[in-house]
mmCIF file of C-alpha atoms and ligand atoms in Angstrom:
data_model
loop_
_atom_site.group_PDB
_atom_site.id
_atom_site.type_symbol
_atom_site.label_atom_id
_atom_site.label_comp_id
_atom_site.label_asym_id
_atom_site.label_seq_id
_atom_site.Cartn_x
_atom_site.Cartn_y
_atom_site.Cartn_z
ATOM 1 C CA MET A 1 11.740 117.076 111.545
ATOM 2 C CA ASN A 2 8.714 115.944 109.236
ATOM 3 C CA ILE A 3 5.349 115.981 111.392
ATOM 4 C CA LEU A 4 2.212 114.283 110.410
ATOM 5 C CA ILE A 5 -0.760 115.713 112.163
ATOM 6 C CA THR A 6 -4.188 114.437 112.356
ATOM 7 C CA ASN A 7 -7.097 114.419 114.741
ATOM 8 C CA ASP A 8 -10.736 112.883 115.149
ATOM 9 C CA ASP A 9 -12.608 116.052 115.557
ATOM 10 C CA GLY A 10 -12.346 116.872 111.692
ATOM 11 C CA ILE A 11 -9.875 118.657 109.475
ATOM 12 C CA ASP A 12 -12.103 122.120 110.024
ATOM 13 C CA SER A 13 -11.871 121.918 113.858
ATOM 14 C CA PRO A 14 -9.984 124.638 115.628
ATOM 15 C CA GLY A 15 -7.914 122.224 117.490
ATOM 16 C CA ILE A 16 -6.174 120.948 114.616
ATOM 17 C CA ALA A 17 -5.573 124.430 113.204
ATOM 18 C CA ALA A 18 -3.793 125.684 116.475
ATOM 19 C CA LEU A 19 -1.728 122.206 116.482
ATOM 20 C CA ALA A 20 -0.400 122.812 112.936
ATOM 21 C CA HIS A 21 0.236 126.467 113.714
ATOM 22 C CA ALA A 22 2.246 125.551 116.672
ATOM 23 C CA LEU A 23 4.242 122.609 115.135
ATOM 24 C CA LYS A 24 5.246 124.557 112.136
ATOM 25 C CA ARG A 25 7.667 126.395 114.509
ATOM 26 C CA ILE A 26 9.669 122.806 115.127
ATOM 27 C CA GLY A 27 9.269 121.251 111.693
ATOM 28 C CA ASN A 28 7.688 120.557 108.390
ATOM 29 C CA VAL A 29 3.969 119.825 108.848
ATOM 30 C CA ILE A 30 1.539 117.711 106.741
ATOM 31 C CA VAL A 31 -2.053 117.437 107.846
ATOM 32 C CA ILE A 32 -4.037 114.340 106.837
ATOM 33 C CA ALA A 33 -7.376 114.340 108.944
ATOM 34 C CA PRO A 34 -10.869 113.096 108.727
ATOM 35 C CA ASP A 35 -13.155 115.175 106.534
ATOM 36 C CA ARG A 36 -15.723 115.366 109.307
ATOM 37 C CA GLN A 37 -16.192 114.541 113.238
ATOM 38 C CA GLN A 38 -14.943 111.245 113.858
ATOM 39 C CA SER A 39 -14.781 111.299 118.088
ATOM 40 C CA ALA A 40 -15.347 108.171 119.768
ATOM 41 C CA VAL A 41 -14.643 105.718 116.705
ATOM 42 C CA GLY A 42 -11.607 104.219 118.368
ATOM 43 C CA HIS A 43 -9.323 102.297 116.260
ATOM 44 C CA ALA A 44 -11.935 101.774 113.558
ATOM 45 C CA LEU A 45 -10.710 101.261 109.863
ATOM 46 C CA THR A 46 -12.642 101.614 106.719
ATOM 47 C CA VAL A 47 -12.703 98.492 104.894
ATOM 48 C CA SER A 48 -15.900 98.114 102.809
ATOM 49 C CA ALA A 49 -15.780 101.667 101.145
ATOM 50 C CA PRO A 50 -13.389 103.573 99.070
ATOM 51 C CA LEU A 51 -11.208 106.201 100.695
ATOM 52 C CA ARG A 52 -10.632 109.737 99.053
ATOM 53 C CA ALA A 53 -8.081 112.413 100.147
ATOM 54 C CA VAL A 54 -8.909 115.919 98.928
ATOM 55 C CA PRO A 55 -7.080 118.943 99.385
ATOM 56 C CA PHE A 56 -8.515 121.093 101.954
ATOM 57 C CA HIS A 57 -7.860 124.906 102.197
ATOM 58 C CA ARG A 58 -8.003 127.231 105.286
ATOM 59 C CA ASP A 59 -7.978 130.881 105.086
ATOM 60 C CA GLY A 60 -7.208 130.662 101.408
ATOM 61 C CA ASP A 61 -4.087 128.449 101.995
ATOM 62 C CA MET A 62 -3.629 124.920 101.403
ATOM 63 C CA PHE A 63 -4.129 123.164 104.952
ATOM 64 C CA GLY A 64 -3.981 119.458 104.195
ATOM 65 C CA TYR A 65 -5.735 116.566 102.858
ATOM 66 C CA ALA A 66 -9.265 115.708 104.106
ATOM 67 C CA VAL A 67 -10.089 112.063 104.141
ATOM 68 C CA ASN A 68 -13.654 110.573 104.286
ATOM 69 C CA GLY A 69 -12.474 107.893 106.839
ATOM 70 C CA THR A 70 -11.277 107.518 110.484
ATOM 71 C CA PRO A 71 -8.463 108.850 112.406
ATOM 72 C CA ALA A 72 -6.660 105.514 112.047
ATOM 73 C CA ASP A 73 -7.329 105.345 108.446
ATOM 74 C CA CYS A 74 -5.653 108.750 108.098
ATOM 75 C CA VAL A 75 -2.592 107.729 109.492
ATOM 76 C CA LYS A 76 -2.543 104.152 107.796
ATOM 77 C CA LEU A 77 -3.212 105.789 104.361
ATOM 78 C CA GLY A 78 -0.968 108.798 104.747
ATOM 79 C CA VAL A 79 2.030 106.737 105.632
ATOM 80 C CA SER A 80 1.903 103.973 103.219
ATOM 81 C CA THR A 81 0.312 105.784 100.167
ATOM 82 C CA LEU A 82 -0.020 109.348 100.138
ATOM 83 C CA LEU A 83 3.189 110.468 101.489
ATOM 84 C CA ASP A 84 6.462 109.857 99.837
ATOM 85 C CA TYR A 85 8.317 109.875 103.049
ATOM 86 C CA THR A 86 8.049 108.471 106.382
ATOM 87 C CA PRO A 87 7.195 111.227 108.892
ATOM 88 C CA ASP A 88 9.481 111.417 111.868
ATOM 89 C CA ILE A 89 6.547 111.918 114.333
ATOM 90 C CA VAL A 90 2.905 111.567 114.230
ATOM 91 C CA VAL A 91 0.773 114.011 116.522
ATOM 92 C CA SER A 92 -3.055 113.734 116.954
ATOM 93 C CA GLY A 93 -5.219 116.531 118.171
ATOM 94 C CA ILE A 94 -5.495 119.061 119.772
ATOM 95 C CA ASN A 95 -8.841 117.021 120.755
ATOM 96 C CA HIS A 96 -11.766 119.139 122.317
ATOM 97 C CA GLY A 97 -12.426 117.299 125.477
ATOM 98 C CA SER A 98 -10.127 115.484 127.709
ATOM 99 C CA ASN A 99 -8.932 111.656 126.529
ATOM 100 C CA THR A 100 -8.147 110.618 130.244
ATOM 101 C CA SER A 101 -8.652 106.945 131.619
ATOM 102 C CA VAL A 102 -11.083 104.746 130.049
ATOM 103 C CA ASN A 103 -11.342 107.362 127.307
ATOM 104 C CA VAL A 104 -8.204 106.221 125.712
ATOM 105 C CA MET A 105 -10.431 103.200 124.541
ATOM 106 C CA TYR A 106 -12.919 105.006 122.710
ATOM 107 C CA SER A 107 -10.854 107.893 121.491
ATOM 108 C CA GLY A 108 -10.155 108.455 117.856
ATOM 109 C CA THR A 109 -7.481 110.947 118.778
ATOM 110 C CA VAL A 110 -5.465 108.321 120.826
ATOM 111 C CA SER A 111 -6.100 105.738 118.258
ATOM 112 C CA ALA A 112 -4.502 107.787 115.414
ATOM 113 C CA ALA A 113 -1.504 108.030 117.584
ATOM 114 C CA THR A 114 -1.450 104.403 118.408
ATOM 115 C CA GLU A 115 -1.914 103.381 114.603
ATOM 116 C CA ALA A 116 1.485 105.461 114.221
ATOM 117 C CA MET A 117 3.208 103.656 117.079
ATOM 118 C CA MET A 118 2.048 100.223 115.330
ATOM 119 C CA ILE A 119 3.630 101.359 111.998
ATOM 120 C CA GLY A 120 6.782 102.169 114.142
ATOM 121 C CA ILE A 121 6.440 105.951 114.061
ATOM 122 C CA PRO A 122 6.967 108.015 117.589
ATOM 123 C CA SER A 123 3.576 109.491 118.194
ATOM 124 C CA MET A 124 1.396 111.367 120.905
ATOM 125 C CA ALA A 125 -2.017 112.296 121.379
ATOM 126 C CA VAL A 126 -3.031 115.682 122.636
ATOM 127 C CA SER A 127 -6.410 116.912 124.039
ATOM 128 C CA LEU A 128 -7.810 119.932 125.855
ATOM 129 C CA THR A 129 -10.228 119.394 128.843
ATOM 130 C CA SER A 130 -12.651 121.868 127.346
ATOM 131 C CA PHE A 131 -15.325 120.825 124.792
ATOM 132 C CA ASP A 132 -15.929 124.347 124.022
ATOM 133 C CA LEU A 133 -14.974 124.941 120.267
ATOM 134 C CA ALA A 134 -14.408 128.789 121.106
ATOM 135 C CA SER A 135 -11.575 127.783 123.722
ATOM 136 C CA ASP A 136 -8.239 129.293 123.101
ATOM 137 C CA MET A 137 -6.136 126.511 122.173
ATOM 138 C CA SER A 138 -2.711 128.441 121.999
ATOM 139 C CA VAL A 139 -1.407 127.206 125.490
ATOM 140 C CA ALA A 140 -2.179 123.645 124.636
ATOM 141 C CA ALA A 141 -0.733 124.033 121.265
ATOM 142 C CA ASP A 142 2.464 125.553 122.909
ATOM 143 C CA TYR A 143 2.675 122.627 125.368
ATOM 144 C CA ALA A 144 2.141 120.086 122.473
ATOM 145 C CA ALA A 145 5.170 121.728 120.366
ATOM 146 C CA LEU A 146 7.198 121.623 123.587
ATOM 147 C CA ILE A 147 6.398 117.746 124.041
ATOM 148 C CA ALA A 148 6.674 117.066 120.370
ATOM 149 C CA GLU A 149 10.255 118.604 120.093
ATOM 150 C CA LYS A 150 11.471 116.344 122.803
ATOM 151 C CA LEU A 151 9.580 113.233 121.327
ATOM 152 C CA LEU A 152 12.363 111.910 119.149
ATOM 153 C CA HIS A 153 14.856 112.069 122.162
ATOM 154 C CA MET A 154 12.793 110.800 124.905
ATOM 155 C CA ASN A 155 13.573 107.045 124.155
ATOM 156 C CA VAL A 156 9.996 106.196 124.235
ATOM 157 C CA PRO A 157 9.553 102.161 123.855
ATOM 158 C CA LYS A 158 8.437 101.219 120.372
ATOM 159 C CA ASP A 159 5.097 99.938 121.828
ATOM 160 C CA THR A 160 4.133 103.193 123.539
ATOM 161 C CA VAL A 161 2.324 106.324 122.825
ATOM 162 C CA LEU A 162 2.357 109.583 124.714
ATOM 163 C CA ASN A 163 -1.043 110.643 125.903
ATOM 164 C CA VAL A 164 -0.964 114.363 126.646
ATOM 165 C CA ASN A 165 -4.085 116.067 128.455
ATOM 166 C CA ILE A 166 -3.851 119.823 129.057
ATOM 167 C CA PRO A 167 -6.309 121.790 131.453
ATOM 168 C CA THR A 168 -7.976 124.682 129.861
ATOM 169 C CA LEU A 169 -6.087 127.369 131.657
ATOM 170 C CA SER A 170 -3.900 130.179 130.914
ATOM 171 C CA ALA A 171 -0.009 129.802 130.755
ATOM 172 C CA ASP A 172 0.278 131.214 134.236
ATOM 173 C CA GLU A 173 -2.331 129.183 135.883
ATOM 174 C CA ILE A 174 -0.641 125.802 134.685
ATOM 175 C CA LYS A 175 1.304 124.419 137.399
ATOM 176 C CA GLY A 176 3.510 122.422 135.303
ATOM 177 C CA ILE A 177 3.890 118.729 133.624
ATOM 178 C CA LYS A 178 2.826 115.734 135.415
ATOM 179 C CA ILE A 179 3.891 112.319 134.312
ATOM 180 C CA THR A 180 0.976 110.065 135.273
ATOM 181 C CA ARG A 181 -1.016 106.735 135.013
ATOM 182 C CA LEU A 182 -4.331 106.375 133.432
ATOM 183 C CA SER A 183 -6.913 106.953 136.347
ATOM 184 C CA ASN A 184 -9.800 104.436 137.110
ATOM 185 C CA SER A 185 -12.526 106.948 135.974
ATOM 186 C CA TYR A 186 -15.525 105.496 134.016
ATOM 187 C CA TRP A 187 -18.634 106.800 132.248
ATOM 188 C CA ASN A 188 -22.022 106.146 133.958
ATOM 189 C CA ASP A 189 -24.167 106.045 130.553
ATOM 190 C CA SER A 190 -27.686 106.378 129.987
ATOM 191 C CA TYR A 191 -29.720 106.907 126.981
ATOM 192 C CA ASP A 192 -32.196 109.801 126.703
ATOM 193 C CA THR A 193 -35.321 108.394 124.775
ATOM 194 C CA ARG A 194 -37.004 110.937 122.578
ATOM 195 C CA LYS A 195 -39.750 111.070 119.914
ATOM 196 C CA ASP A 196 -38.887 111.945 116.397
ATOM 197 C CA PRO A 197 -41.492 114.114 114.325
ATOM 198 C CA MET A 198 -43.224 110.693 113.088
ATOM 199 C CA GLY A 199 -43.679 109.941 116.820
ATOM 200 C CA ARG A 200 -41.103 106.869 116.733
ATOM 201 C CA ASP A 201 -38.503 106.593 119.522
ATOM 202 C CA TYR A 202 -35.029 107.496 118.985
ATOM 203 C CA TYR A 203 -31.995 107.381 121.735
ATOM 204 C CA TRP A 204 -29.277 109.720 122.497
ATOM 205 C CA ILE A 205 -26.461 108.834 124.868
ATOM 206 C CA VAL A 206 -26.317 110.772 128.044
ATOM 207 C CA GLY A 207 -22.896 110.359 129.750
ATOM 208 C CA THR A 208 -21.716 111.433 133.418
ATOM 209 C CA PHE A 209 -17.929 111.000 133.929
ATOM 210 C CA ILE A 210 -16.967 109.573 137.295
ATOM 211 C CA ALA A 211 -13.614 110.375 138.494
ATOM 212 C CA PRO A 212 -12.975 108.641 141.846
ATOM 213 C CA GLU A 213 -9.160 109.838 141.336
ATOM 214 C CA ALA A 214 -9.925 113.210 140.996
ATOM 215 C CA ASP A 215 -7.730 114.485 143.507
ATOM 216 C CA ASP A 216 -4.799 112.169 142.923
ATOM 217 C CA ILE A 217 -2.235 114.247 140.912
ATOM 218 C CA GLU A 218 -0.312 110.844 140.110
ATOM 219 C CA THR A 219 -3.361 110.079 137.651
ATOM 220 C CA ASP A 220 -4.206 111.870 134.482
ATOM 221 C CA ASP A 221 -7.883 112.986 135.633
ATOM 222 C CA GLY A 222 -6.376 114.048 138.923
ATOM 223 C CA ALA A 223 -3.411 116.075 137.463
ATOM 224 C CA VAL A 224 -5.648 118.033 134.768
ATOM 225 C CA ARG A 225 -8.268 118.806 137.345
ATOM 226 C CA ASN A 226 -5.406 120.028 139.630
ATOM 227 C CA GLY A 227 -3.911 122.563 136.973
ATOM 228 C CA TYR A 228 -1.262 120.161 135.447
ATOM 229 C CA VAL A 229 -0.359 119.031 131.954
ATOM 230 C CA SER A 230 -0.703 115.347 132.215
ATOM 231 C CA ILE A 231 1.448 112.944 130.069
ATOM 232 C CA THR A 232 0.691 109.375 130.298
ATOM 233 C CA PRO A 233 2.737 106.700 128.556
ATOM 234 C CA ILE A 234 0.107 104.006 127.484
ATOM 235 C CA HIS A 235 0.579 100.844 125.499
ATOM 236 C CA TYR A 236 -1.798 97.996 124.223
ATOM 237 C CA ASP A 237 -0.529 94.886 125.470
ATOM 238 C CA LEU A 238 -4.092 93.539 126.421
ATOM 239 C CA THR A 239 -3.178 90.251 127.581
ATOM 240 C CA ASN A 240 -3.987 89.914 131.294
ATOM 241 C CA ARG A 241 -0.414 88.663 132.440
ATOM 242 C CA LYS A 242 -1.421 88.343 135.977
ATOM 243 C CA TYR A 243 -4.290 85.789 135.144
ATOM 244 C CA LEU A 244 -2.346 84.039 132.541
ATOM 245 C CA GLN A 245 -0.798 81.422 134.573
ATOM 246 C CA GLU A 246 -3.754 80.777 136.631
ATOM 247 C CA MET A 247 -5.637 80.138 133.536
ATOM 248 C CA LYS A 248 -3.077 77.877 132.071
ATOM 249 C CA ASP A 249 -3.497 75.749 135.150
ATOM 250 C CA LEU A 250 -7.097 75.498 134.949
ATOM 251 C CA PHE A 251 -6.951 74.216 131.430
ATOM 252 C CA GLY A 252 -3.833 72.014 132.382
HETATM 253 MN MN1 MN B 1 -12.684 114.451 119.289
#
């Protein structure tokens, strides 16, 4: 199995190294990832600047290609141009920080997987609940490998991506896998207003994540907060089908 790995935290992040290490046990791995931090860029594509793909080494070994673009760029450029074969699956991650609920809209990690799905390649996004770069990623990487190995045989619909979130716990502490829906969590955002050395104001987003369904283990946030690995099948039919007929009637 040929596996394309990407992420949004950048090719030098610990999460993508742990993922590549684990997935080498189940297939041939190629890494094509952003050359810098690209979290929360969503599904952005680079259209008005040239892209370059530069070999990136890690611990003296060739690790992959660093692209000066977004996660979606990496998948699109990789599959269409850099690779001379079509990967069997695409795995994005392991992200530092959960990508539950509304975060799937902002997440570059999820958008890379979505881009693969749009090209027609089975894909999944993997995120660890901790933002701490020093977190042990090995348990999450083992789960990623376990799920990735099954991905080709799961009969996942062509318009669907698996969004995997993993709690920052030891293998013994994890209670198992829950298949979930997205929760209704949201960000209560504000901006910290500060002064630069010239006395001018600048602004820095300060987000508080509100999770009303934190105790509902049928949701992604509830599952990870209660010790489960959460897998949510997500898709991107953004049409509001419930309202469609009512609106058609209005415009007769
Ligand atoms: Mn990220």
